[in-house]
PDB file of C-alpha atoms and ligand atoms in Angstrom:
ATOM      1  CA  UNK A1307      -7.403  12.450  22.644  1.00  0.00           C
ATOM      2  CA  UNK A1308      -8.801  15.969  22.902  1.00  0.00           C
ATOM      3  CA  UNK A1309     -11.078  17.287  20.157  1.00  0.00           C
ATOM      4  CA  UNK A1310      -8.508  19.912  19.176  1.00  0.00           C
ATOM      5  CA  UNK A1311      -5.809  17.297  18.689  1.00  0.00           C
ATOM      6  CA  UNK A1312      -8.168  15.133  16.691  1.00  0.00           C
ATOM      7  CA  UNK A1313      -9.120  18.045  14.448  1.00  0.00           C
ATOM      8  CA  UNK A1314      -5.444  18.604  13.715  1.00  0.00           C
ATOM      9  CA  UNK A1315      -4.673  14.945  13.102  1.00  0.00           C
ATOM     10  CA  UNK A1316      -7.686  13.633  11.225  1.00  0.00           C
ATOM     11  CA  UNK A1317      -7.022  12.466   7.681  1.00  0.00           C
ATOM     12  CA  UNK A1318      -8.733  10.360   5.039  1.00  0.00           C
ATOM     13  CA  UNK A1319      -9.352   6.668   5.596  1.00  0.00           C
ATOM     14  CA  UNK A1320      -7.289   5.789   2.554  1.00  0.00           C
ATOM     15  CA  UNK A1321      -4.278   7.472   4.140  1.00  0.00           C
ATOM     16  CA  UNK A1322      -4.711   5.378   7.291  1.00  0.00           C
ATOM     17  CA  UNK A1323      -4.869   2.324   5.051  1.00  0.00           C
ATOM     18  CA  UNK A1324      -1.663   3.328   3.271  1.00  0.00           C
ATOM     19  CA  UNK A1325       0.072   3.968   6.582  1.00  0.00           C
ATOM     20  CA  UNK A1326      -0.297   0.244   7.225  1.00  0.00           C
ATOM     21  CA  UNK A1327       0.565  -0.815   3.700  1.00  0.00           C
ATOM     22  CA  UNK A1328       3.747   1.250   3.377  1.00  0.00           C
ATOM     23  CA  UNK A1329       4.751   4.596   4.880  1.00  0.00           C
ATOM     24  CA  UNK A1330       6.548   5.560   1.701  1.00  0.00           C
ATOM     25  CA  UNK A1331       3.382   4.930  -0.292  1.00  0.00           C
ATOM     26  CA  UNK A1332       1.461   7.140   2.124  1.00  0.00           C
ATOM     27  CA  UNK A1333       3.965   9.960   1.716  1.00  0.00           C
ATOM     28  CA  UNK A1334       4.066   9.731  -2.099  1.00  0.00           C
ATOM     29  CA  UNK A1335       0.294   9.604  -2.378  1.00  0.00           C
ATOM     30  CA  UNK A1336      -0.085  12.544  -0.029  1.00  0.00           C
ATOM     31  CA  UNK A1337       2.306  14.628  -2.134  1.00  0.00           C
ATOM     32  CA  UNK A1338       0.105  14.076  -5.156  1.00  0.00           C
ATOM     33  CA  UNK A1339       2.491  11.641  -6.828  1.00  0.00           C
ATOM     34  CA  UNK A1340       0.068   9.256  -8.524  1.00  0.00           C
ATOM     35  CA  UNK A1341       0.894   6.380 -10.782  1.00  0.00           C
ATOM     36  CA  UNK A1342      -1.571   5.128 -13.340  1.00  0.00           C
ATOM     37  CA  UNK A1343      -3.147   2.244 -11.474  1.00  0.00           C
ATOM     38  CA  UNK A1344      -2.718   3.557  -7.933  1.00  0.00           C
ATOM     39  CA  UNK A1345      -6.383   3.355  -7.200  1.00  0.00           C
ATOM     40  CA  UNK A1346      -7.251   0.168  -9.093  1.00  0.00           C
ATOM     41  CA  UNK A1347      -7.956  -1.790  -5.902  1.00  0.00           C
ATOM     42  CA  UNK A1348     -10.103   1.045  -4.629  1.00  0.00           C
ATOM     43  CA  UNK A1349     -11.993   1.071  -7.914  1.00  0.00           C
ATOM     44  CA  UNK A1350     -12.452  -2.708  -7.885  1.00  0.00           C
ATOM     45  CA  UNK A1351     -13.776  -2.529  -4.322  1.00  0.00           C
ATOM     46  CA  UNK A1352     -16.243   0.110  -5.418  1.00  0.00           C
ATOM     47  CA  UNK A1353     -17.406  -1.964  -8.414  1.00  0.00           C
ATOM     48  CA  UNK A1354     -17.911  -5.004  -6.171  1.00  0.00           C
ATOM     49  CA  UNK A1355     -19.866  -2.859  -3.761  1.00  0.00           C
ATOM     50  CA  UNK A1356     -22.217  -1.797  -6.568  1.00  0.00           C
ATOM     51  CA  UNK A1357     -22.557  -5.358  -7.830  1.00  0.00           C
ATOM     52  CA  UNK A1358     -23.124  -7.216  -4.547  1.00  0.00           C
ATOM     53  CA  UNK A1359     -24.929  -4.602  -2.513  1.00  0.00           C
ATOM     54  CA  UNK A1360     -27.393  -3.075  -4.928  1.00  0.00           C
ATOM     55  CA  UNK A1361     -30.237  -3.023  -2.398  1.00  0.00           C
ATOM     56  CA  UNK A1362     -28.390  -1.186   0.321  1.00  0.00           C
ATOM     57  CA  UNK A1363     -29.513   2.379  -0.002  1.00  0.00           C
ATOM     58  CA  UNK A1364     -27.005   4.346   1.996  1.00  0.00           C
ATOM     59  CA  UNK A1365     -23.770   3.915   0.152  1.00  0.00           C
ATOM     60  CA  UNK A1366     -20.634   5.991  -0.198  1.00  0.00           C
ATOM     61  CA  UNK A1367     -21.423   8.313   2.647  1.00  0.00           C
ATOM     62  CA  UNK A1368     -18.959  11.193   2.728  1.00  0.00           C
ATOM     63  CA  UNK A1369     -18.452  12.698   6.183  1.00  0.00           C
ATOM     64  CA  UNK A1370     -16.730  16.050   6.735  1.00  0.00           C
ATOM     65  CA  UNK A1371     -15.474  15.778   3.183  1.00  0.00           C
ATOM     66  CA  UNK A1372     -12.873  13.414   4.639  1.00  0.00           C
ATOM     67  CA  UNK A1373     -13.993   9.882   5.284  1.00  0.00           C
ATOM     68  CA  UNK A1374     -16.113   7.927   2.853  1.00  0.00           C
ATOM     69  CA  UNK A1375     -17.963   4.934   4.224  1.00  0.00           C
ATOM     70  CA  UNK A1376     -18.994   2.290   1.714  1.00  0.00           C
ATOM     71  CA  UNK A1377     -22.285   1.205   3.336  1.00  0.00           C
ATOM     72  CA  UNK A1378     -24.140   2.283   6.471  1.00  0.00           C
ATOM     73  CA  UNK A1379     -27.160   0.679   8.064  1.00  0.00           C
ATOM     74  CA  UNK A1380     -28.746   0.996  11.494  1.00  0.00           C
ATOM     75  CA  UNK A1381     -26.208  -1.188  13.268  1.00  0.00           C
ATOM     76  CA  UNK A1382     -23.075  -1.212  11.234  1.00  0.00           C
ATOM     77  CA  UNK A1383     -20.756   0.334   8.732  1.00  0.00           C
ATOM     78  CA  UNK A1384     -19.206  -1.798   6.035  1.00  0.00           C
ATOM     79  CA  UNK A1385     -16.143  -1.606   3.916  1.00  0.00           C
ATOM     80  CA  UNK A1386     -16.118  -3.673   0.747  1.00  0.00           C
ATOM     81  CA  UNK A1387     -12.698  -4.795  -0.427  1.00  0.00           C
ATOM     82  CA  UNK A1388     -11.553  -6.660  -3.468  1.00  0.00           C
ATOM     83  CA  UNK A1389      -9.003  -8.852  -1.738  1.00  0.00           C
ATOM     84  CA  UNK A1390      -7.959  -9.626   1.834  1.00  0.00           C
ATOM     85  CA  UNK A1391      -4.241  -9.560   1.077  1.00  0.00           C
ATOM     86  CA  UNK A1392      -3.859  -6.317   3.030  1.00  0.00           C
ATOM     87  CA  UNK A1393      -6.328  -7.203   5.757  1.00  0.00           C
ATOM     88  CA  UNK A1394      -4.429  -5.476   8.527  1.00  0.00           C
ATOM     89  CA  UNK A1395      -4.587  -2.174   6.606  1.00  0.00           C
ATOM     90  CA  UNK A1396      -8.306  -2.717   5.896  1.00  0.00           C
ATOM     91  CA  UNK A1397      -8.942  -3.297   9.602  1.00  0.00           C
ATOM     92  CA  UNK A1398      -7.053  -0.135  10.552  1.00  0.00           C
ATOM     93  CA  UNK A1399      -9.099   1.887   8.061  1.00  0.00           C
ATOM     94  CA  UNK A1400     -12.402   0.515   9.344  1.00  0.00           C
ATOM     95  CA  UNK A1401     -11.420   1.015  12.993  1.00  0.00           C
ATOM     96  CA  UNK A1402     -10.561   4.616  12.135  1.00  0.00           C
ATOM     97  CA  UNK A1403     -14.044   5.092  10.684  1.00  0.00           C
ATOM     98  CA  UNK A1404     -15.602   3.607  13.836  1.00  0.00           C
ATOM     99  CA  UNK A1405     -13.443   5.921  15.925  1.00  0.00           C
ATOM    100  CA  UNK A1406     -14.336   8.924  13.803  1.00  0.00           C
ATOM    101  CA  UNK A1407     -18.051   8.185  14.078  1.00  0.00           C
ATOM    102  CA  UNK A1408     -17.769   7.677  17.823  1.00  0.00           C
ATOM    103  CA  UNK A1409     -16.337  11.164  18.128  1.00  0.00           C
ATOM    104  CA  UNK A1410     -19.427  12.384  16.326  1.00  0.00           C
ATOM    105  CA  UNK A1411     -21.558  10.538  18.884  1.00  0.00           C
ATOM    106  CA  UNK A1412     -22.427   7.579  16.662  1.00  0.00           C
ATOM    107  CA  UNK A1413     -21.670   4.020  17.793  1.00  0.00           C
ATOM    108  CA  UNK A1414     -21.699   1.216  15.270  1.00  0.00           C
ATOM    109  CA  UNK A1415     -19.947  -2.060  14.653  1.00  0.00           C
ATOM    110  CA  UNK A1416     -17.744  -2.492  11.630  1.00  0.00           C
ATOM    111  CA  UNK A1417     -17.903  -5.150   8.977  1.00  0.00           C
ATOM    112  CA  UNK A1418     -15.224  -5.888   6.448  1.00  0.00           C
ATOM    113  CA  UNK A1419     -16.636  -7.602   3.392  1.00  0.00           C
ATOM    114  CA  UNK A1420     -14.615  -9.534   0.872  1.00  0.00           C
ATOM    115  CA  UNK A1421     -17.414 -10.673  -1.444  1.00  0.00           C
ATOM    116  CA  UNK A1422     -15.139 -12.233  -4.043  1.00  0.00           C
ATOM    117  CA  UNK A1423     -13.826 -14.755  -1.537  1.00  0.00           C
ATOM    118  CA  UNK A1424     -17.060 -14.842   0.489  1.00  0.00           C
ATOM    119  CA  UNK A1425     -15.427 -13.649   3.692  1.00  0.00           C
ATOM    120  CA  UNK A1426     -16.639 -11.199   6.236  1.00  0.00           C
ATOM    121  CA  UNK A1427     -15.149  -9.967   9.468  1.00  0.00           C
ATOM    122  CA  UNK A1428     -16.759  -8.024  12.278  1.00  0.00           C
ATOM    123  CA  UNK A1429     -14.888  -5.373  14.238  1.00  0.00           C
ATOM    124  CA  UNK A1430     -15.888  -3.748  17.497  1.00  0.00           C
ATOM    125  CA  UNK A1431     -14.107  -0.614  18.647  1.00  0.00           C
ATOM    126  CA  UNK A1432     -12.717  -1.264  22.139  1.00  0.00           C
ATOM    127  CA  UNK A1433     -10.830   1.210  24.309  1.00  0.00           C
ATOM    128  CA  UNK A1434      -7.624  -0.595  23.463  1.00  0.00           C
ATOM    129  CA  UNK A1435      -8.315  -0.321  19.738  1.00  0.00           C
ATOM    130  CA  UNK A1436      -9.154   3.365  20.133  1.00  0.00           C
ATOM    131  CA  UNK A1437      -5.620   3.837  21.427  1.00  0.00           C
ATOM    132  CA  UNK A1438      -4.315   2.054  18.333  1.00  0.00           C
ATOM    133  CA  UNK A1439      -6.242   4.453  16.100  1.00  0.00           C
ATOM    134  CA  UNK A1440      -4.796   7.417  18.001  1.00  0.00           C
ATOM    135  CA  UNK A1441      -1.314   5.971  17.576  1.00  0.00           C
ATOM    136  CA  UNK A1442      -1.961   5.650  13.839  1.00  0.00           C
ATOM    137  CA  UNK A1443      -3.008   9.285  13.603  1.00  0.00           C
ATOM    138  CA  UNK A1444       0.149  10.423  15.392  1.00  0.00           C
ATOM    139  CA  UNK A1445       2.302   8.182  13.236  1.00  0.00           C
ATOM    140  CA  UNK A1446       0.669   9.380  10.013  1.00  0.00           C
ATOM    141  CA  UNK A1447       1.331  12.957  11.030  1.00  0.00           C
ATOM    142  CA  UNK A1448       5.003  12.154  11.567  1.00  0.00           C
ATOM    143  CA  UNK A1449       5.315  10.493   8.168  1.00  0.00           C
ATOM    144  CA  UNK A1450       3.465  13.272   6.356  1.00  0.00           C
ATOM    145  CA  UNK A1451       5.610  15.954   7.909  1.00  0.00           C
ATOM    146  CA  UNK A1452       8.854  14.440   6.551  1.00  0.00           C
ATOM    147  CA  UNK A1453      10.602  16.528   3.923  1.00  0.00           C
ATOM    148  CA  UNK A1454      11.595  13.481   1.921  1.00  0.00           C
ATOM    149  CA  UNK A1455       9.773  10.189   1.358  1.00  0.00           C
ATOM    150  CA  UNK A1456      10.655   7.361   3.780  1.00  0.00           C
ATOM    151  CA  UNK A1457      13.371   5.066   2.387  1.00  0.00           C
ATOM    152  CA  UNK A1458      12.368   2.183   0.157  1.00  0.00           C
ATOM    153  CA  UNK A1459      11.731  -0.965   2.090  1.00  0.00           C
ATOM    154  CA  UNK A1460      11.292  -4.257   0.289  1.00  0.00           C
ATOM    155  CA  UNK A1461       7.837  -5.640   0.929  1.00  0.00           C
ATOM    156  CA  UNK A1462       6.211  -8.736  -0.477  1.00  0.00           C
ATOM    157  CA  UNK A1463       3.619  -6.668  -2.295  1.00  0.00           C
ATOM    158  CA  UNK A1464       6.068  -4.119  -3.799  1.00  0.00           C
ATOM    159  CA  UNK A1465       5.823  -5.745  -7.219  1.00  0.00           C
ATOM    160  CA  UNK A1466       2.060  -5.155  -7.193  1.00  0.00           C
ATOM    161  CA  UNK A1467       2.338  -1.593  -5.932  1.00  0.00           C
ATOM    162  CA  UNK A1468       1.644   1.324  -8.266  1.00  0.00           C
ATOM    163  CA  UNK A1469       4.896   2.938  -7.153  1.00  0.00           C
ATOM    164  CA  UNK A1470       7.050  -0.091  -7.969  1.00  0.00           C
ATOM    165  CA  UNK A1471       8.829   1.516 -10.943  1.00  0.00           C
ATOM    166  CA  UNK A1472       9.236   4.732  -9.008  1.00  0.00           C
ATOM    167  CA  UNK A1473      10.829   2.981  -6.033  1.00  0.00           C
ATOM    168  CA  UNK A1474      12.856   0.219  -7.614  1.00  0.00           C
ATOM    169  CA  UNK A1475      14.058   1.245 -11.079  1.00  0.00           C
TER     170      UNK A1475
HETATM  171  S1  SF4 B1558       6.882  -0.138  -4.211  1.00  0.00           S
HETATM  172 FE1  SF4 B1558       7.167  -0.951  -2.137  1.00  0.00          FE
HETATM  173  S2  SF4 B1558       8.447   0.578  -1.106  1.00  0.00           S
HETATM  174 FE2  SF4 B1558       7.578   1.577  -2.923  1.00  0.00          FE
HETATM  175  S3  SF4 B1558       5.735   2.584  -2.212  1.00  0.00           S
HETATM  176 FE3  SF4 B1558       5.124   0.594  -2.976  1.00  0.00          FE
HETATM  177  S4  SF4 B1558       5.137  -0.777  -1.221  1.00  0.00           S
HETATM  178 FE4  SF4 B1558       6.287   1.084  -0.660  1.00  0.00          FE
END
């Protein structure tokens, strides 16, 4: 992907995460439609990060006012999540961060941390995975340019989603 295209497509990591959770959720969130507990999982992840990783100095690094990385050290970047129920979305978000950093000339490995369940997963950005990130960026652009939100689609986690009432009542 050329730099110009990337500059036009780049979005926040949370939006990449939502793309994988539910395209409708991504669209609603992007339009500023927020329900009360929309960011509870984000908040819980942040509290866990403070609790379990007090000695890590470089935390919550904001890059280009766009992506916020939970923890950075010499070798890796880490994302701290409350639960692994949406692991695929967490992976996509972390791979996007690795991709973003690579474009800035920084190569690191990624670590997903789920301290509550004592799990950790390492991710390395391969050429194949870079293509996946680029596909995500294109797809997110398509969703965000829709005039109306994508249709409701029943998902197993709908009942736990902040937009449940909005979508299903
Ligand atoms: S309630 Fe279900 S369909 Fe609606 S935004 Fe959430 S996950 Fe998507």
